[in-house]
PDB file of C-alpha atoms in Angstrom:
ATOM      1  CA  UNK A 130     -85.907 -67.041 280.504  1.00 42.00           C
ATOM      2  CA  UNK A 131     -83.245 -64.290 280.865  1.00 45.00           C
ATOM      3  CA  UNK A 132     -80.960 -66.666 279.257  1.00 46.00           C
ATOM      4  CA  UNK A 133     -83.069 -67.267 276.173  1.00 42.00           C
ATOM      5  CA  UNK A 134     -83.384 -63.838 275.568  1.00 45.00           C
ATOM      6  CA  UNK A 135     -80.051 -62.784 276.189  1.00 44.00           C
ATOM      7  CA  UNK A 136     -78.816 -65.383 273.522  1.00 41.00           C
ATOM      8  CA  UNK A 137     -81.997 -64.014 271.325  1.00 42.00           C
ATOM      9  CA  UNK A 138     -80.725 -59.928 271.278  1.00 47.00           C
ATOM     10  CA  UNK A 139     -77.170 -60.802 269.814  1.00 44.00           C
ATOM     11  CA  UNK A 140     -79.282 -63.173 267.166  1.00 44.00           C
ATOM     12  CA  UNK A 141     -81.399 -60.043 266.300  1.00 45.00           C
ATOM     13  CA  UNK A 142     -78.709 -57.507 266.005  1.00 47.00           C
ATOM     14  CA  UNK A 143     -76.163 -59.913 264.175  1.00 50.00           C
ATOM     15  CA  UNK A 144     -79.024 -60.093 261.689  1.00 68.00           C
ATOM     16  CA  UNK A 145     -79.453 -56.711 261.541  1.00 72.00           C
ATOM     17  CA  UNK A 146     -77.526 -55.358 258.452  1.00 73.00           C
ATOM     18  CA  UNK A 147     -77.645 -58.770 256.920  1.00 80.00           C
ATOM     19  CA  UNK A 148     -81.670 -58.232 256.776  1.00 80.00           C
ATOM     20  CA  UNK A 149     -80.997 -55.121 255.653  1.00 82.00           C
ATOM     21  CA  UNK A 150     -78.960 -55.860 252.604  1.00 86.00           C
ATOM     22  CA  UNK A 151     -81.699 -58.524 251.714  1.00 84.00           C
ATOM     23  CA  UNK A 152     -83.590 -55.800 250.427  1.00 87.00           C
ATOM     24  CA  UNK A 153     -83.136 -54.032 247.296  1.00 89.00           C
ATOM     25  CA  UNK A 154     -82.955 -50.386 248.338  1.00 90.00           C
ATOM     26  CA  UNK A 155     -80.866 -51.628 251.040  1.00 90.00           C
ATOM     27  CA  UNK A 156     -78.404 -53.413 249.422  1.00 92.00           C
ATOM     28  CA  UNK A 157     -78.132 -49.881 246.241  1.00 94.00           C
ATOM     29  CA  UNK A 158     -77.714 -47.863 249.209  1.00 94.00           C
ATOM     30  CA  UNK A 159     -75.264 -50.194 251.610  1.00 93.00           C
ATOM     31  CA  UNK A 160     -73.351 -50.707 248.476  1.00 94.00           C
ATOM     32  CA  UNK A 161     -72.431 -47.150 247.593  1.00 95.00           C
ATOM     33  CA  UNK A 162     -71.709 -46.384 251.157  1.00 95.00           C
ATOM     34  CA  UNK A 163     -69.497 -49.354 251.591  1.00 95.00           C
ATOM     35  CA  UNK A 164     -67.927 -48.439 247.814  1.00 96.00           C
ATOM     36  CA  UNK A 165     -67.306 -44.752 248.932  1.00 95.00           C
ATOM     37  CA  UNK A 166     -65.537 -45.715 252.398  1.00 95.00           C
ATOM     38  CA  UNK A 167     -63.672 -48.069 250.303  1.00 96.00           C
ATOM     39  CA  UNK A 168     -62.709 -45.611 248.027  1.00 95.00           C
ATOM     40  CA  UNK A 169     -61.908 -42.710 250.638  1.00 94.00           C
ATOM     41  CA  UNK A 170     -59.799 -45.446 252.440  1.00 94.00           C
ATOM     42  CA  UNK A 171     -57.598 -46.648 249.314  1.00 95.00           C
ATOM     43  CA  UNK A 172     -57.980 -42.855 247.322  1.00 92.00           C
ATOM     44  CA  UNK A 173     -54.044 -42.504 247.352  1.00 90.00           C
ATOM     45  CA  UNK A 174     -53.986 -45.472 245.004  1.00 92.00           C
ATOM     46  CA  UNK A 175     -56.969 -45.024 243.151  1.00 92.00           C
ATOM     47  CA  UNK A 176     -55.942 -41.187 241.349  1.00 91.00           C
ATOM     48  CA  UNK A 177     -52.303 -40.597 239.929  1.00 92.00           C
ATOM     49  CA  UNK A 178     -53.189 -37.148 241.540  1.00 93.00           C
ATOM     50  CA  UNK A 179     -52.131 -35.467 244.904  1.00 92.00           C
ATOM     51  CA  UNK A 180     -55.228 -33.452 246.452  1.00 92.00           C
ATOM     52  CA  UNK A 181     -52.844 -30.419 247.346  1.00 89.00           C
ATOM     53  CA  UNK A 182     -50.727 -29.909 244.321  1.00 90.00           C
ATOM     54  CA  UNK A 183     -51.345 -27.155 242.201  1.00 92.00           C
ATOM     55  CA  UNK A 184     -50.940 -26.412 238.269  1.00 91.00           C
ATOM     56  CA  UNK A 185     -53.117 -23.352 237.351  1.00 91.00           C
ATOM     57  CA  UNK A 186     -51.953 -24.003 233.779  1.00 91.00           C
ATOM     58  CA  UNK A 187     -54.910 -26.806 234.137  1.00 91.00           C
ATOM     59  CA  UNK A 188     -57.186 -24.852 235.715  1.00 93.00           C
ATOM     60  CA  UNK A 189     -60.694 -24.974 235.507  1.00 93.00           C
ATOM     61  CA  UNK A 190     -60.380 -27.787 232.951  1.00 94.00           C
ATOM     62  CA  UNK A 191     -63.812 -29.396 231.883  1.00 95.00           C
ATOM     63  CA  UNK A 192     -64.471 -33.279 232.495  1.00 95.00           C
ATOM     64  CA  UNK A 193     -61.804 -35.365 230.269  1.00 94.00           C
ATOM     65  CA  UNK A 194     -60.130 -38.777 229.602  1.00 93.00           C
ATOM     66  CA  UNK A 195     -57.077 -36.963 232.120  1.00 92.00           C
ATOM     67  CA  UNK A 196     -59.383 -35.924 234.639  1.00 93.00           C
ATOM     68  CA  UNK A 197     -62.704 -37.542 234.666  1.00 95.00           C
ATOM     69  CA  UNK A 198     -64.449 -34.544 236.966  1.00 95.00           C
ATOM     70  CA  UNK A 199     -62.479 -32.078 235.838  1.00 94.00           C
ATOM     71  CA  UNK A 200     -60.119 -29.448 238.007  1.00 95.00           C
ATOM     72  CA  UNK A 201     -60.526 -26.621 240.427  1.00 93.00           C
ATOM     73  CA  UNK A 202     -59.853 -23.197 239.897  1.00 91.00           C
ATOM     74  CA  UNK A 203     -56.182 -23.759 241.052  1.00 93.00           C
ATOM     75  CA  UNK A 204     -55.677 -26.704 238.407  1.00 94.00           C
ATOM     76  CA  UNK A 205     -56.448 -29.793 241.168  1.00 95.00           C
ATOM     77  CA  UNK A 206     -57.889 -32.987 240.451  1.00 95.00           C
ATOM     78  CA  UNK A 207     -61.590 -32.520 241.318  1.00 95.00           C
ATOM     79  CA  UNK A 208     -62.217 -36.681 241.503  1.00 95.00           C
ATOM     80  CA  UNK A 209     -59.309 -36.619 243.814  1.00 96.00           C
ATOM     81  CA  UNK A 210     -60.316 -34.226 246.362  1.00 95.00           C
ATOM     82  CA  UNK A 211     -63.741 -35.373 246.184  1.00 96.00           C
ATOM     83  CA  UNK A 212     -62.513 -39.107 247.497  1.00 96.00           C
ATOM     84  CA  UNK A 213     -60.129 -37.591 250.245  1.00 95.00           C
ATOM     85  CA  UNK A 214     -63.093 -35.061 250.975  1.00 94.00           C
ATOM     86  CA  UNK A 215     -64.769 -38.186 251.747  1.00 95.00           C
ATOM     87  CA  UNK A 216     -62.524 -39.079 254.228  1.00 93.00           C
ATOM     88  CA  UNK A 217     -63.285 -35.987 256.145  1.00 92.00           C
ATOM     89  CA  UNK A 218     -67.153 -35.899 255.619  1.00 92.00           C
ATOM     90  CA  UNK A 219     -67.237 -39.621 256.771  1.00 93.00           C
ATOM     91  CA  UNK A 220     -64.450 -39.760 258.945  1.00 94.00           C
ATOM     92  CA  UNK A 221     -65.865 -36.485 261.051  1.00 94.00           C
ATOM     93  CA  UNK A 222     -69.799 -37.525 261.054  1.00 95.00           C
ATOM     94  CA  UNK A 223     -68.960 -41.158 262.152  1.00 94.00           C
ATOM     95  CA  UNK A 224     -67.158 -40.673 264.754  1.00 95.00           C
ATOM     96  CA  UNK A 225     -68.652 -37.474 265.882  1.00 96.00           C
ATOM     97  CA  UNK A 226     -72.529 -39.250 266.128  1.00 96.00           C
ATOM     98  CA  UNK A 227     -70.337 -42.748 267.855  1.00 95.00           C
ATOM     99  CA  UNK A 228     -69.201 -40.394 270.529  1.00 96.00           C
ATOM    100  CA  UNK A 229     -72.905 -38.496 270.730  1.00 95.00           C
ATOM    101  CA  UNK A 230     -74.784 -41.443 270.617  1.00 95.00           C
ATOM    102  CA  UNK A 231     -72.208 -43.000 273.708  1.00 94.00           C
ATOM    103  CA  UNK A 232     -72.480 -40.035 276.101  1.00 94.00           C
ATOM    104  CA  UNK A 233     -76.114 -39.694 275.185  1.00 93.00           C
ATOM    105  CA  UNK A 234     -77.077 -43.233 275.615  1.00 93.00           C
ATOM    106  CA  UNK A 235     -75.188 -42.934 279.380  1.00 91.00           C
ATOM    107  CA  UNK A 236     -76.916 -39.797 280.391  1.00 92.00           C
ATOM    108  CA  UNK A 237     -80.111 -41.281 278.901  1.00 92.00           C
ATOM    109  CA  UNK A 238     -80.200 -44.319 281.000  1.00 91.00           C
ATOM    110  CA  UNK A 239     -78.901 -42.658 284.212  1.00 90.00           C
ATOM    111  CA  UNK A 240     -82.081 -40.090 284.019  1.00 91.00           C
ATOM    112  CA  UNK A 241     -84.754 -42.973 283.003  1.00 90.00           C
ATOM    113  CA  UNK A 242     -82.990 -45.645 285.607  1.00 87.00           C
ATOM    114  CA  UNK A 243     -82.236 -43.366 288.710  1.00 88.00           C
ATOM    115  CA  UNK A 244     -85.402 -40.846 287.993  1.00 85.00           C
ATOM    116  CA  UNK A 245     -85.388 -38.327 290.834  1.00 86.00           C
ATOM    117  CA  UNK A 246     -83.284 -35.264 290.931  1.00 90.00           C
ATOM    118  CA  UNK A 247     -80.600 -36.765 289.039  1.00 90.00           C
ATOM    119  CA  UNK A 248     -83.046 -37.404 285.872  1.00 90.00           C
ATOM    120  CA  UNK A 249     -84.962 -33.495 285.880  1.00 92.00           C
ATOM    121  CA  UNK A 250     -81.162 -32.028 285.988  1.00 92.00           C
ATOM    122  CA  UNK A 251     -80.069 -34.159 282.803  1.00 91.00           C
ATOM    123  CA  UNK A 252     -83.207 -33.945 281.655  1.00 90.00           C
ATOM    124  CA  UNK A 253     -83.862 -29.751 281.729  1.00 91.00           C
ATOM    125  CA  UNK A 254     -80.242 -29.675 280.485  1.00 89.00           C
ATOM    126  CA  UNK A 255     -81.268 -32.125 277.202  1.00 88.00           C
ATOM    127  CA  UNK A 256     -84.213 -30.230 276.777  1.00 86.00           C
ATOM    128  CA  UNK A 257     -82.609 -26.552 276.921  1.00 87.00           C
ATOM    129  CA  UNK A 258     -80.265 -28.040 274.020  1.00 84.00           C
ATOM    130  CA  UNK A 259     -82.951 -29.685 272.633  1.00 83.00           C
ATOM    131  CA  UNK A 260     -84.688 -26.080 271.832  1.00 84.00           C
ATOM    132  CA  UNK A 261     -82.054 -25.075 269.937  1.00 86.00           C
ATOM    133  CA  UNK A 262     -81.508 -25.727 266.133  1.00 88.00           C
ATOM    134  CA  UNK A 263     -78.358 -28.094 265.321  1.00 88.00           C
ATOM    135  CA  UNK A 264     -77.093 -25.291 263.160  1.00 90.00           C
ATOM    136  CA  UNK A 265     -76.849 -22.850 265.691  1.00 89.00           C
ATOM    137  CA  UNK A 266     -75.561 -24.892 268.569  1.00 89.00           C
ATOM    138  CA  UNK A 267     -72.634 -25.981 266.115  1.00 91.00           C
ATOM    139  CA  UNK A 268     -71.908 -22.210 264.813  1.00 90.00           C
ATOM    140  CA  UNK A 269     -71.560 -21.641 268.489  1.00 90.00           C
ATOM    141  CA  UNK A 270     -69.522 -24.248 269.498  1.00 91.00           C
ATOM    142  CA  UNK A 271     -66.937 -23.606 266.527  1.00 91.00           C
ATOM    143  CA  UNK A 272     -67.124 -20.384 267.375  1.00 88.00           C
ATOM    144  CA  UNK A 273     -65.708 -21.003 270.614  1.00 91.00           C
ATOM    145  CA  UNK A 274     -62.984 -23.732 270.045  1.00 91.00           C
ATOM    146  CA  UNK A 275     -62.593 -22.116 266.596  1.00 89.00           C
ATOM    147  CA  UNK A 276     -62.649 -23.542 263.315  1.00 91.00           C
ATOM    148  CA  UNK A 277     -61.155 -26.798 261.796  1.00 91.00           C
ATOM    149  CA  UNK A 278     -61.916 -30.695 262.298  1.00 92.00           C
ATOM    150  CA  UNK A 279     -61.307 -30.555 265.985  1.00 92.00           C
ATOM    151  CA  UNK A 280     -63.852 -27.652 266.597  1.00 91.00           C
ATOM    152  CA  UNK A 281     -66.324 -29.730 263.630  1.00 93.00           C
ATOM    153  CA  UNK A 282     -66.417 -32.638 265.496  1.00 94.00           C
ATOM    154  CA  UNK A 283     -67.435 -31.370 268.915  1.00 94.00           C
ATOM    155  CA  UNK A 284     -69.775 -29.177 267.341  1.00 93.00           C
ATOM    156  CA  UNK A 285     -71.313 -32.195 265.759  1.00 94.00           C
ATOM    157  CA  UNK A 286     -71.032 -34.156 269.305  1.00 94.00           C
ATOM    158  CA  UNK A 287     -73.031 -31.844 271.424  1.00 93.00           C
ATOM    159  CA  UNK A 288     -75.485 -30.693 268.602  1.00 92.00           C
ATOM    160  CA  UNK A 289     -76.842 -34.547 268.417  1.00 93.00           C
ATOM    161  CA  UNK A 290     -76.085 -35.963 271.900  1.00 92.00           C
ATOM    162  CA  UNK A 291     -79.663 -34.695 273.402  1.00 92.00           C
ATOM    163  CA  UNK A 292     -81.696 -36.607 270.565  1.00 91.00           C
ATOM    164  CA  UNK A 293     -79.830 -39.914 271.841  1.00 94.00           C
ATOM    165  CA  UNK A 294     -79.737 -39.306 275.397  1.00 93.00           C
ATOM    166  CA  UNK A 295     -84.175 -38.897 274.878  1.00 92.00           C
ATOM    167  CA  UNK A 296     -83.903 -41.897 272.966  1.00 93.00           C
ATOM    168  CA  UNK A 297     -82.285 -43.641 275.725  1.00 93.00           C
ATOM    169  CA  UNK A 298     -83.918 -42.456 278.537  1.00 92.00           C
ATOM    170  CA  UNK A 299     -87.378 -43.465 276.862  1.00 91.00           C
ATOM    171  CA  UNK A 300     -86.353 -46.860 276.168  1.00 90.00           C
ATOM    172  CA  UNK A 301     -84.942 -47.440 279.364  1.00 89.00           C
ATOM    173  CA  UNK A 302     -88.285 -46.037 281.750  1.00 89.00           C
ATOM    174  CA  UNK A 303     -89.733 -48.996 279.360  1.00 87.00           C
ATOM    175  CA  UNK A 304     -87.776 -51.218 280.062  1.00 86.00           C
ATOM    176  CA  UNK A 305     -87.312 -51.510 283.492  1.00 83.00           C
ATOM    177  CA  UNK A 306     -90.911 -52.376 284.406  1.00 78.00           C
ATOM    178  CA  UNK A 307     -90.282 -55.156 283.229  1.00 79.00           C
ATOM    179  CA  UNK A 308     -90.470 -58.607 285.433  1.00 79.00           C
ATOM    180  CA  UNK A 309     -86.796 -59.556 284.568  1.00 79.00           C
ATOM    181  CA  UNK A 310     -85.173 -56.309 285.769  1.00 79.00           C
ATOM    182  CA  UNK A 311     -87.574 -56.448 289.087  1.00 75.00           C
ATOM    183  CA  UNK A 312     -86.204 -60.159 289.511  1.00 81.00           C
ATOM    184  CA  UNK A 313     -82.598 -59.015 288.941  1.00 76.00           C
ATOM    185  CA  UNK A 314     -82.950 -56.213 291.548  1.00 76.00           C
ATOM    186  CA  UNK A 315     -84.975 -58.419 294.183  1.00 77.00           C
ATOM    187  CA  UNK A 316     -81.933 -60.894 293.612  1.00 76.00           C
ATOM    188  CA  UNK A 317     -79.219 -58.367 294.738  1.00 75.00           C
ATOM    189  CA  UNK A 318     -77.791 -57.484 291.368  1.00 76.00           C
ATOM    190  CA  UNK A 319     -75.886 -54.190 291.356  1.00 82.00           C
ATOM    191  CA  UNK A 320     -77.160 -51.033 289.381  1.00 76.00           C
ATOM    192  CA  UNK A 321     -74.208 -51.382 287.376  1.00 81.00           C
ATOM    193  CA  UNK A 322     -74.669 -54.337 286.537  1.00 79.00           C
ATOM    194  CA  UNK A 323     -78.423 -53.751 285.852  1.00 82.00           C
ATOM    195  CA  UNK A 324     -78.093 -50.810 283.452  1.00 82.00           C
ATOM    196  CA  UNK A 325     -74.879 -52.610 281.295  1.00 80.00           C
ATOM    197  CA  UNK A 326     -76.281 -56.441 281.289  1.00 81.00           C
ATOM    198  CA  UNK A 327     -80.007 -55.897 280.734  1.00 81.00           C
ATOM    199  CA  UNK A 328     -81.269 -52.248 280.418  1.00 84.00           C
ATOM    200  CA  UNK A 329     -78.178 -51.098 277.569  1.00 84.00           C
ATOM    201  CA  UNK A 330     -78.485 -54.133 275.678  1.00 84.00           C
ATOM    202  CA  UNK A 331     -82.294 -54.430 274.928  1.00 83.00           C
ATOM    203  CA  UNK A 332     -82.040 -50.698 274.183  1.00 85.00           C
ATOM    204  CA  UNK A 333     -78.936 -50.238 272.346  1.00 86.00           C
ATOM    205  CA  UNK A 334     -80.862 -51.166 268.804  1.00 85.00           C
ATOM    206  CA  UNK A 335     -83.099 -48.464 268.095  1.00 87.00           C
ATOM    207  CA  UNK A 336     -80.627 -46.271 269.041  1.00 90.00           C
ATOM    208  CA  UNK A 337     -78.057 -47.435 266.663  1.00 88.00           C
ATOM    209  CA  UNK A 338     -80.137 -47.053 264.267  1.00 88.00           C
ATOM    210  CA  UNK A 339     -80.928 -43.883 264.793  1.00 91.00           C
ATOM    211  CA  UNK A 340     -77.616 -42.816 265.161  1.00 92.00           C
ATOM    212  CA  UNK A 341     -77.321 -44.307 261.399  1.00 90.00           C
ATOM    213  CA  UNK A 342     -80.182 -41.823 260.352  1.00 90.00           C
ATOM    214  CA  UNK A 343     -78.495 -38.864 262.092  1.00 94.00           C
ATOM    215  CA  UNK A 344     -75.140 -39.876 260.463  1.00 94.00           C
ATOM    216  CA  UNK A 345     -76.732 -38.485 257.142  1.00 93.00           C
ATOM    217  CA  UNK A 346     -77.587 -34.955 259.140  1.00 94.00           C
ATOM    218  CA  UNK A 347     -74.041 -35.080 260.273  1.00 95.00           C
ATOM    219  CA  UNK A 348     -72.834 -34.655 256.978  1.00 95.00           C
ATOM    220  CA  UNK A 349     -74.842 -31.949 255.832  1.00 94.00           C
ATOM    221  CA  UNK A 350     -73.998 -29.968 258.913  1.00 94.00           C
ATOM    222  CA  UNK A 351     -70.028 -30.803 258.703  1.00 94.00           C
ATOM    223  CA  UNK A 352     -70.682 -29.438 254.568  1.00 93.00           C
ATOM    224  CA  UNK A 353     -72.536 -26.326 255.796  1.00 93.00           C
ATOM    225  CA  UNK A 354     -69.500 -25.328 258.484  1.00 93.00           C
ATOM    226  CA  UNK A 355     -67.091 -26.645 255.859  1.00 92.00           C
ATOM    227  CA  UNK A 356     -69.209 -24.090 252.997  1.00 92.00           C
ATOM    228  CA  UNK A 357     -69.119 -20.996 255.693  1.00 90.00           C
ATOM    229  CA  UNK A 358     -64.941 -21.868 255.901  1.00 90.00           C
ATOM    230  CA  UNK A 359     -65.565 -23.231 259.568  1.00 91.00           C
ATOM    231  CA  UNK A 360     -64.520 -26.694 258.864  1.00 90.00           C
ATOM    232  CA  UNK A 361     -61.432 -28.312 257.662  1.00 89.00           C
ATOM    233  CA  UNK A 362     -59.121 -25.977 256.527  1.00 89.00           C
ATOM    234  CA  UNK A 363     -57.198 -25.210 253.747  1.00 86.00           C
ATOM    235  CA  UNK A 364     -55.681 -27.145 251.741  1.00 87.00           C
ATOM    236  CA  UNK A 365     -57.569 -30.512 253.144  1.00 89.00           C
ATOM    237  CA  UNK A 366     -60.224 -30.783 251.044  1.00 91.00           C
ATOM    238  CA  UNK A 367     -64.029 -30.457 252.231  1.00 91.00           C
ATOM    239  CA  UNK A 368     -66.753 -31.097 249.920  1.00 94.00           C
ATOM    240  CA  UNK A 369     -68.782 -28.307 251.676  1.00 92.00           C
ATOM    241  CA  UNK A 370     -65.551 -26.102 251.208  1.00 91.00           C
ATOM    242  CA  UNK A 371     -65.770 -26.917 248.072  1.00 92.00           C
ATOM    243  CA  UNK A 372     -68.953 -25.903 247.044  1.00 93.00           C
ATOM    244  CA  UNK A 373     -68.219 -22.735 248.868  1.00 91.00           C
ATOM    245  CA  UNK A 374     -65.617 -22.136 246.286  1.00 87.00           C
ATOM    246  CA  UNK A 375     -67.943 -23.465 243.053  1.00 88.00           C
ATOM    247  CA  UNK A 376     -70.597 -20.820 243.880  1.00 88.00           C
ATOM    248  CA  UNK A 377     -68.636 -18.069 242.486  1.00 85.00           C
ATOM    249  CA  UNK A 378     -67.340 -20.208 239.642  1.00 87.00           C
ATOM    250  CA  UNK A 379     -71.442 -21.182 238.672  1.00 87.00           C
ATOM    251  CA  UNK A 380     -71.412 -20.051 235.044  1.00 89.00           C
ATOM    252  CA  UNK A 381     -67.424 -20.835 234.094  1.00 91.00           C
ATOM    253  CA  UNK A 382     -66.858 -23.881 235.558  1.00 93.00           C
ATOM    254  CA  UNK A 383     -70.130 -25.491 237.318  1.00 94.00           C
ATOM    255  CA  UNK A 384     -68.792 -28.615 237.473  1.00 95.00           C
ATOM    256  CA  UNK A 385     -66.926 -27.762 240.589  1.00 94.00           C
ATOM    257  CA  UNK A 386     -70.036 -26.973 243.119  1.00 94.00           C
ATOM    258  CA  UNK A 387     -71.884 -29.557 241.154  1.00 95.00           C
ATOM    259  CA  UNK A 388     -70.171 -32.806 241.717  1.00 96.00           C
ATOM    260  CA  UNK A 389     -69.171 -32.456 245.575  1.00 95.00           C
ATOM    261  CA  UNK A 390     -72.781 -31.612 245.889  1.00 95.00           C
ATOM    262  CA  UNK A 391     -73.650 -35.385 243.896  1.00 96.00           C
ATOM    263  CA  UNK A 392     -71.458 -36.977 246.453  1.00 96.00           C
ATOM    264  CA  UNK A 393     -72.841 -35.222 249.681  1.00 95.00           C
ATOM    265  CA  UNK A 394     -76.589 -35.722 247.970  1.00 95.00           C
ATOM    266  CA  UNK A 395     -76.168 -39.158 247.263  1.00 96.00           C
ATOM    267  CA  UNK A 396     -74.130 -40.212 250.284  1.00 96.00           C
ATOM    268  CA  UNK A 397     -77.208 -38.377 252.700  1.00 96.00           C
ATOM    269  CA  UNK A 398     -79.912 -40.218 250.082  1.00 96.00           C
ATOM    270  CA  UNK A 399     -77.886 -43.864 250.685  1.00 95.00           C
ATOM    271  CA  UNK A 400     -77.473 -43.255 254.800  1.00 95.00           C
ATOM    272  CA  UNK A 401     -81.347 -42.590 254.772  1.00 93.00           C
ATOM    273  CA  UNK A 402     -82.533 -45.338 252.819  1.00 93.00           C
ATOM    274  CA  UNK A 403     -80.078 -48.230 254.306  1.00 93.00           C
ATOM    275  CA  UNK A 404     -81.340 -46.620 258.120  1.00 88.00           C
ATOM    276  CA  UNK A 405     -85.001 -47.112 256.666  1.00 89.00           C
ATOM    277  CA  UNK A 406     -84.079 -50.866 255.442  1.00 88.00           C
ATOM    278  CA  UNK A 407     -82.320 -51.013 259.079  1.00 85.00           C
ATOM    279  CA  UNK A 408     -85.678 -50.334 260.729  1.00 84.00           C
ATOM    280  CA  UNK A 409     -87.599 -52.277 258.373  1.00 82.00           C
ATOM    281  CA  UNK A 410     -85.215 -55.145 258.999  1.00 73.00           C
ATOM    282  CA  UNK A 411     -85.504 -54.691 263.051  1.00 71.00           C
ATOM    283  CA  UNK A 412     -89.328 -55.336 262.991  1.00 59.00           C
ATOM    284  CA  UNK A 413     -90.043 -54.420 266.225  1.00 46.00           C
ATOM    285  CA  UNK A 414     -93.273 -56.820 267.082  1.00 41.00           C
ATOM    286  CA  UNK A 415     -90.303 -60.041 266.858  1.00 41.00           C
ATOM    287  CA  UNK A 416     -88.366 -59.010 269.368  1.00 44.00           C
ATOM    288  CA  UNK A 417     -88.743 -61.584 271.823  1.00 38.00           C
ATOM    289  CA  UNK A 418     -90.099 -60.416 275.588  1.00 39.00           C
ATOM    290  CA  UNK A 419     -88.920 -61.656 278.673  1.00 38.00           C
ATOM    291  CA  UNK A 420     -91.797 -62.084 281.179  1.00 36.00           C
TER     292      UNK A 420
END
């Protein structure tokens, strides 16, 4: 039966995003993510425009045929610094939440496999980060390392890695009640090879998917350190940097906090609705059991 299953899980998660796109608010919102990673990928031939080269005498030009968002208060292409801001805002919160949701998923199933004294010290440690707002652990963090993408992405790291490492160590005490792992231990297997051949793999889906969900929180949060000048800096652009330096530009040239804000809105409103058409398309009550 171990067998059957095992060939079942890759079946379920290969599926996955296919199920996903099946569905109409999952394929609007896959589509502009894939569509905006395309775009922040291939921006350098997609604008005529370099994202770092000034000409004030085009400053704070309005949208036009020449440039379709319009430019910055130093004369920049705003369409152009908006796709290579996407390379930092997507670039930064993806691989920020893949490391998070790695360490937390091996903490996580350490504490829920072992138990004992080993899972109260990870445990009390996840739960003292835990009490803490994302915001604040970050601001502290960058504080520390100091500012830039470095200091962003560690920041980002730690602030999510106790959400994944709960996740984990829930699905995990589940799991290994179950007749299959007792079999596997009463037949000599090694914990090793217990917690990375059965345990990880019938828990690594919900978990993925949540790290989806919390991809959309890591972009607000790189945004907000990139709007407080704590993220990438100067003259990379950041669409929360940018917006930082819209605000004072409201009434002359709104266009400038308005339309990194779109992008950052819409990119958050797409990762939330394709990681509800993800968990739609998981359907919990099919995945098969192994007794």
């Amino acid at each position: 039966m171990t067998g059957a299953a095992s060939s079942a899980r890759p079946a379920l998660r290969d599926n996955l995003f296919a199920r996903a796109f099946r569905t109409k608010t999952g394929a609007i919102a896959g589509g502009w993510l894939v569509l905006l990673a395309l775009a922040a990928i291939f921006a350098h031939l997609l604008t005529p425009y370099e994202y770092d080269i000034q000409q004030l005498s085009a400053a704070y030009s309005p949208p036009s045929l020449s440039h379709w968002l319009g430019t910055d208060e130093f004369g920049r292409d705003l369409l152009t610094r908006i796709l290579y801001g996407a390379r930092i805002s997507l670039s930064v919160s993806v691989i920020s939440i893949g490391l998070s949701v790695l360490a937390g998923m091996v903490l996580g199933a350490a504490a829920g496999y072992f138990g004992g004294r080993l899972d109260r010290m990870i445990t009390t440690v996840i739960d003292l980060s835990w009490s803490f707002p994302e915001i604040l652990v970050a601001l502290i963090l960058v504080a520390i390392i100091g500012p830039g993408v470095t200091g962003t992405m560690v920041a980002i790291t730690v602030a999510y890695l106790a959400q994944f490492a709960r996740l984990t160590r829930a699905q995990v005490m589940a799991i290994k009640s179950e007749t299959f792992i007792e079999a596997a231990s009463g037949l000599g297997a090694s914990h090793r090879h217990i917690l990375f051949r059965h345990l990880l793999p019938n828990a690594i889906t919900p978990v993925l998917v949540s790290g989806m969900l919390a991809t959309g929180d890591a972009i607000i949060l790189e945004a907000t350190l990139g709007f407080f000048g704590l993220g990438a800096q100067p003259p990379t652009p950041s669409w929360g940097a940018m917006m930082s330096s819209g605000t004072a530009l409201l009434f002359k040239a709104p266009w400038i906090i308005i339309f990194p804000g779109l992008a950052a809105a819409i990119t958050v409103v797409s990762i939330n609705l394709f990681g509800d058409a993800l968990i739609a398309g998981l359907d919990v009550r099919s995945r098969p059991r192994v007794e």
